[in-house]
PDB file of C-alpha atoms in Angstrom:
ATOM      1  CA  MET A 191       5.402  88.217 104.621  1.00 66.00           C
ATOM      2  CA  THR A 192       8.112  87.426 101.405  1.00 84.00           C
ATOM      3  CA  THR A 193       6.823  86.444  98.651  1.00 93.00           C
ATOM      4  CA  GLU A 194       8.020  84.696  95.359  1.00 98.00           C
ATOM      5  CA  ARG A 195       6.882  84.109  92.241  1.00 98.00           C
ATOM      6  CA  THR A 196       7.394  80.338  90.259  1.00 98.00           C
ATOM      7  CA  TYR A 197       7.092  79.521  86.233  1.00 98.00           C
ATOM      8  CA  ILE A 198       4.273  76.524  86.161  1.00 98.00           C
ATOM      9  CA  MET A 199       3.523  75.527  81.992  1.00 98.00           C
ATOM     10  CA  ILE A 200       1.250  73.154  81.605  1.00 98.00           C
ATOM     11  CA  LYS A 201       2.614  71.117  78.894  1.00 98.00           C
ATOM     12  CA  PRO A 202       1.167  69.961  75.739  1.00 98.00           C
ATOM     13  CA  ASP A 203      -0.096  66.048  77.134  1.00 98.00           C
ATOM     14  CA  GLY A 204      -1.870  67.772  79.799  1.00 98.00           C
ATOM     15  CA  VAL A 205      -3.732  70.454  77.506  1.00 98.00           C
ATOM     16  CA  GLN A 206      -4.720  68.037  75.919  1.00 98.00           C
ATOM     17  CA  ARG A 207      -5.982  66.031  77.924  1.00 98.00           C
ATOM     18  CA  GLY A 208      -7.970  68.567  79.281  1.00 98.00           C
ATOM     19  CA  LEU A 209      -6.132  69.202  82.683  1.00 98.00           C
ATOM     20  CA  MET A 210      -5.895  72.764  82.419  1.00 98.00           C
ATOM     21  CA  GLY A 211      -8.786  73.654  84.665  1.00 98.00           C
ATOM     22  CA  ASP A 212      -8.021  70.861  87.342  1.00 98.00           C
ATOM     23  CA  ILE A 213      -4.721  72.185  87.089  1.00 98.00           C
ATOM     24  CA  ILE A 214      -5.358  75.791  87.868  1.00 98.00           C
ATOM     25  CA  LYS A 215      -7.846  75.320  90.383  1.00 98.00           C
ATOM     26  CA  ARG A 216      -5.268  73.571  92.522  1.00 98.00           C
ATOM     27  CA  PHE A 217      -2.590  76.672  93.082  1.00 98.00           C
ATOM     28  CA  GLU A 218      -5.909  78.952  93.438  1.00 97.00           C
ATOM     29  CA  GLN A 219      -6.669  76.562  96.163  1.00 97.00           C
ATOM     30  CA  LYS A 220      -3.884  75.834  97.761  1.00 97.00           C
ATOM     31  CA  GLY A 221      -3.787  79.965  98.359  1.00 97.00           C
ATOM     32  CA  PHE A 222      -1.432  81.059  95.777  1.00 98.00           C
ATOM     33  CA  LYS A 223      -1.876  84.373  93.836  1.00 97.00           C
ATOM     34  CA  MET A 224      -1.770  83.840  90.262  1.00 98.00           C
ATOM     35  CA  VAL A 225      -0.100  87.005  88.408  1.00 98.00           C
ATOM     36  CA  ALA A 226      -0.092  86.042  83.987  1.00 98.00           C
ATOM     37  CA  MET A 227      -1.393  83.696  82.117  1.00 98.00           C
ATOM     38  CA  LYS A 228      -1.032  82.750  78.574  1.00 98.00           C
ATOM     39  CA  PHE A 229      -2.080  80.291  76.147  1.00 98.00           C
ATOM     40  CA  MET A 230       0.214  80.108  73.149  1.00 98.00           C
ATOM     41  CA  GLN A 231       2.236  77.449  70.518  1.00 98.00           C
ATOM     42  CA  PRO A 232       5.646  77.825  71.425  1.00 98.00           C
ATOM     43  CA  SER A 233       8.332  77.917  68.922  1.00 97.00           C
ATOM     44  CA  GLU A 234      11.095  75.045  69.219  1.00 97.00           C
ATOM     45  CA  LYS A 235      13.287  77.630  69.723  1.00 98.00           C
ATOM     46  CA  LEU A 236      11.751  78.986  72.798  1.00 98.00           C
ATOM     47  CA  LEU A 237      11.144  75.484  73.931  1.00 98.00           C
ATOM     48  CA  SER A 238      14.854  75.166  73.318  1.00 98.00           C
ATOM     49  CA  GLU A 239      16.613  78.055  75.266  1.00 98.00           C
ATOM     50  CA  HIS A 240      13.341  77.156  78.407  1.00 98.00           C
ATOM     51  CA  TYR A 241      15.290  73.971  78.089  1.00 97.00           C
ATOM     52  CA  ALA A 242      18.860  74.306  77.857  1.00 96.00           C
ATOM     53  CA  ASP A 243      20.484  73.188  80.987  1.00 95.00           C
ATOM     54  CA  LEU A 244      18.831  69.863  78.974  1.00 95.00           C
ATOM     55  CA  SER A 245      20.729  70.326  75.731  1.00 96.00           C
ATOM     56  CA  LYS A 246      23.116  67.399  76.407  1.00 97.00           C
ATOM     57  CA  LYS A 247      20.722  65.001  77.974  1.00 96.00           C
ATOM     58  CA  PRO A 248      19.750  62.358  75.364  1.00 96.00           C
ATOM     59  CA  PHE A 249      16.025  62.985  75.687  1.00 95.00           C
ATOM     60  CA  PHE A 250      16.902  66.528  74.579  1.00 96.00           C
ATOM     61  CA  PRO A 251      15.607  66.821  70.783  1.00 97.00           C
ATOM     62  CA  GLY A 252      12.245  64.448  71.694  1.00 96.00           C
ATOM     63  CA  LEU A 253      11.555  66.810  74.292  1.00 96.00           C
ATOM     64  CA  VAL A 254      11.557  69.698  72.640  1.00 97.00           C
ATOM     65  CA  LYS A 255      10.004  68.271  69.402  1.00 97.00           C
ATOM     66  CA  PHE A 256       7.107  67.152  71.792  1.00 97.00           C
ATOM     67  CA  MET A 257       6.703  70.313  73.137  1.00 98.00           C
ATOM     68  CA  ALA A 258       6.297  71.951  70.114  1.00 98.00           C
ATOM     69  CA  THR A 259       2.953  69.453  68.948  1.00 97.00           C
ATOM     70  CA  SER A 260       0.712  71.371  70.744  1.00 97.00           C
ATOM     71  CA  PRO A 261      -0.404  74.498  72.630  1.00 98.00           C
ATOM     72  CA  VAL A 262       0.621  75.061  76.337  1.00 98.00           C
ATOM     73  CA  CYS A 263      -1.077  77.036  79.373  1.00 98.00           C
ATOM     74  CA  CYS A 264       2.282  79.004  81.042  1.00 98.00           C
ATOM     75  CA  MET A 265       1.308  80.521  83.781  1.00 98.00           C
ATOM     76  CA  VAL A 266       3.289  83.118  86.836  1.00 98.00           C
ATOM     77  CA  TRP A 267       2.279  81.891  90.472  1.00 98.00           C
ATOM     78  CA  GLU A 268       2.873  84.235  93.359  1.00 98.00           C
ATOM     79  CA  GLY A 269       2.593  84.080  97.110  1.00 97.00           C
ATOM     80  CA  GLN A 270       4.875  83.137 100.316  1.00 97.00           C
ATOM     81  CA  GLY A 271       7.358  79.330  99.466  1.00 97.00           C
ATOM     82  CA  ALA A 272       5.156  79.330  95.853  1.00 98.00           C
ATOM     83  CA  VAL A 273       8.378  77.973  94.151  1.00 98.00           C
ATOM     84  CA  ALA A 274       8.740  75.169  96.720  1.00 97.00           C
ATOM     85  CA  THR A 275       5.423  74.240  96.962  1.00 98.00           C
ATOM     86  CA  GLY A 276       4.364  74.287  93.733  1.00 98.00           C
ATOM     87  CA  ARG A 277       7.418  71.612  93.313  1.00 98.00           C
ATOM     88  CA  GLN A 278       5.476  69.477  95.816  1.00 98.00           C
ATOM     89  CA  MET A 279       2.201  70.271  93.990  1.00 98.00           C
ATOM     90  CA  LEU A 280       4.173  68.844  91.455  1.00 98.00           C
ATOM     91  CA  GLY A 281       5.087  65.590  92.150  1.00 98.00           C
ATOM     92  CA  GLU A 282       7.919  63.802  91.495  1.00 97.00           C
ATOM     93  CA  THR A 283       9.396  63.986  87.893  1.00 95.00           C
ATOM     94  CA  ASP A 284       8.446  60.658  87.481  1.00 96.00           C
ATOM     95  CA  PRO A 285       4.470  59.891  88.098  1.00 96.00           C
ATOM     96  CA  ALA A 286       5.380  56.692  89.078  1.00 95.00           C
ATOM     97  CA  LYS A 287       7.629  57.819  92.142  1.00 97.00           C
ATOM     98  CA  SER A 288       4.729  61.092  92.902  1.00 97.00           C
ATOM     99  CA  LYS A 289       2.419  60.543  95.586  1.00 97.00           C
ATOM    100  CA  PRO A 290      -0.871  60.381  94.945  1.00 97.00           C
ATOM    101  CA  GLY A 291      -2.757  63.787  96.016  1.00 97.00           C
ATOM    102  CA  THR A 292       0.148  65.429  93.760  1.00 98.00           C
ATOM    103  CA  ILE A 293      -0.877  66.882  89.890  1.00 98.00           C
ATOM    104  CA  ARG A 294       1.313  64.174  88.062  1.00 98.00           C
ATOM    105  CA  GLY A 295       0.750  61.167  91.005  1.00 98.00           C
ATOM    106  CA  ASP A 296      -3.245  62.045  90.571  1.00 98.00           C
ATOM    107  CA  PHE A 297      -3.126  62.844  86.649  1.00 98.00           C
ATOM    108  CA  CYS A 298      -0.371  60.754  85.238  1.00 97.00           C
ATOM    109  CA  ILE A 299       1.537  57.372  84.805  1.00 96.00           C
ATOM    110  CA  HIS A 300       4.579  58.175  82.178  1.00 95.00           C
ATOM    111  CA  ILE A 301       7.621  59.647  82.560  1.00 94.00           C
ATOM    112  CA  GLY A 302       7.937  61.895  78.852  1.00 94.00           C
ATOM    113  CA  ARG A 303       3.865  62.751  80.118  1.00 97.00           C
ATOM    114  CA  ASN A 304       3.933  64.396  83.123  1.00 97.00           C
ATOM    115  CA  ILE A 305       1.530  67.173  82.197  1.00 98.00           C
ATOM    116  CA  CYS A 306       3.731  69.973  83.705  1.00 98.00           C
ATOM    117  CA  HIS A 307       6.632  71.948  83.992  1.00 98.00           C
ATOM    118  CA  GLY A 308       7.502  74.092  87.671  1.00 98.00           C
ATOM    119  CA  SER A 309      10.472  76.362  88.321  1.00 98.00           C
ATOM    120  CA  ASP A 310      12.750  74.630  90.667  1.00 97.00           C
ATOM    121  CA  SER A 311      14.491  77.726  92.159  1.00 97.00           C
ATOM    122  CA  VAL A 312      13.747  80.753  92.854  1.00 97.00           C
ATOM    123  CA  GLU A 313      16.053  81.832  90.344  1.00 98.00           C
ATOM    124  CA  SER A 314      15.389  79.625  87.676  1.00 97.00           C
ATOM    125  CA  ALA A 315      11.691  81.416  88.593  1.00 98.00           C
ATOM    126  CA  ASN A 316      12.670  84.440  87.657  1.00 98.00           C
ATOM    127  CA  LYS A 317      14.829  83.553  84.551  1.00 98.00           C
ATOM    128  CA  GLU A 318      11.604  81.285  82.887  1.00 98.00           C
ATOM    129  CA  ILE A 319       9.257  84.136  84.001  1.00 98.00           C
ATOM    130  CA  ALA A 320      10.998  86.721  81.424  1.00 98.00           C
ATOM    131  CA  LEU A 321      10.862  84.096  79.248  1.00 98.00           C
ATOM    132  CA  TRP A 322       8.313  83.748  78.490  1.00 98.00           C
ATOM    133  CA  PHE A 323       6.600  86.484  79.517  1.00 98.00           C
ATOM    134  CA  LYS A 324       7.504  90.553  79.298  1.00 98.00           C
ATOM    135  CA  PRO A 325       6.835  92.472  83.025  1.00 98.00           C
ATOM    136  CA  GLU A 326       4.084  94.096  82.106  1.00 98.00           C
ATOM    137  CA  GLU A 327       2.166  90.961  81.814  1.00 98.00           C
ATOM    138  CA  LEU A 328       2.618  90.407  85.273  1.00 98.00           C
ATOM    139  CA  VAL A 329      -0.252  91.885  86.498  1.00 98.00           C
ATOM    140  CA  ASP A 330       0.156  92.736  90.246  1.00 95.00           C
ATOM    141  CA  TRP A 331      -3.124  92.979  92.691  1.00 96.00           C
ATOM    142  CA  THR A 332      -4.084  92.077  95.814  1.00 93.00           C
ATOM    143  CA  PRO A 333      -7.234  89.289  95.780  1.00 93.00           C
ATOM    144  CA  THR A 334      -9.973  89.661  98.682  1.00 93.00           C
ATOM    145  CA  GLU A 335      -9.447  86.632 100.504  1.00 92.00           C
ATOM    146  CA  GLN A 336      -5.085  87.239 101.213  1.00 91.00           C
ATOM    147  CA  GLN A 337      -6.334  88.762 104.365  1.00 92.00           C
ATOM    148  CA  TRP A 338      -7.755  85.053 105.257  1.00 94.00           C
ATOM    149  CA  ILE A 339      -4.447  82.855 103.601  1.00 94.00           C
ATOM    150  CA  TYR A 340      -1.681  84.776 105.207  1.00 93.00           C
ATOM    151  CA  GLU A 341      -1.710  86.946 108.603  1.00 88.00           C
TER     152      GLU A 341
END
């Protein structure tokens, strides 16, 4: 079985709305394994680095400023197809285009308050995980239910 890791971040609006438990529960219920989590107040410098690919977009300054307004919940999830499945679970970036049953489809209305970030490729997941976590913060473990999730 080939597994991969993805980076999922609950943004300030998700934290302030008390949705962390609901979001974590969905990833656990899906069968993904959490290998790291931290609750932190990110600096604008860290956020600018994280969103560097969007730095030329007109909304970039507002995005960084918003993301620095409140703590975020940073997580690394592992499993087969974790990146693509994680993105499907989150729904479209624009919540108005997200299907019911997705995180954004169930909990969001406006694109500027879409409560979560999820890596869009294995490459970006690896980069984001390295940006937000030290190697020693990633826990290698085997959940007992793994035998009930994978053949």
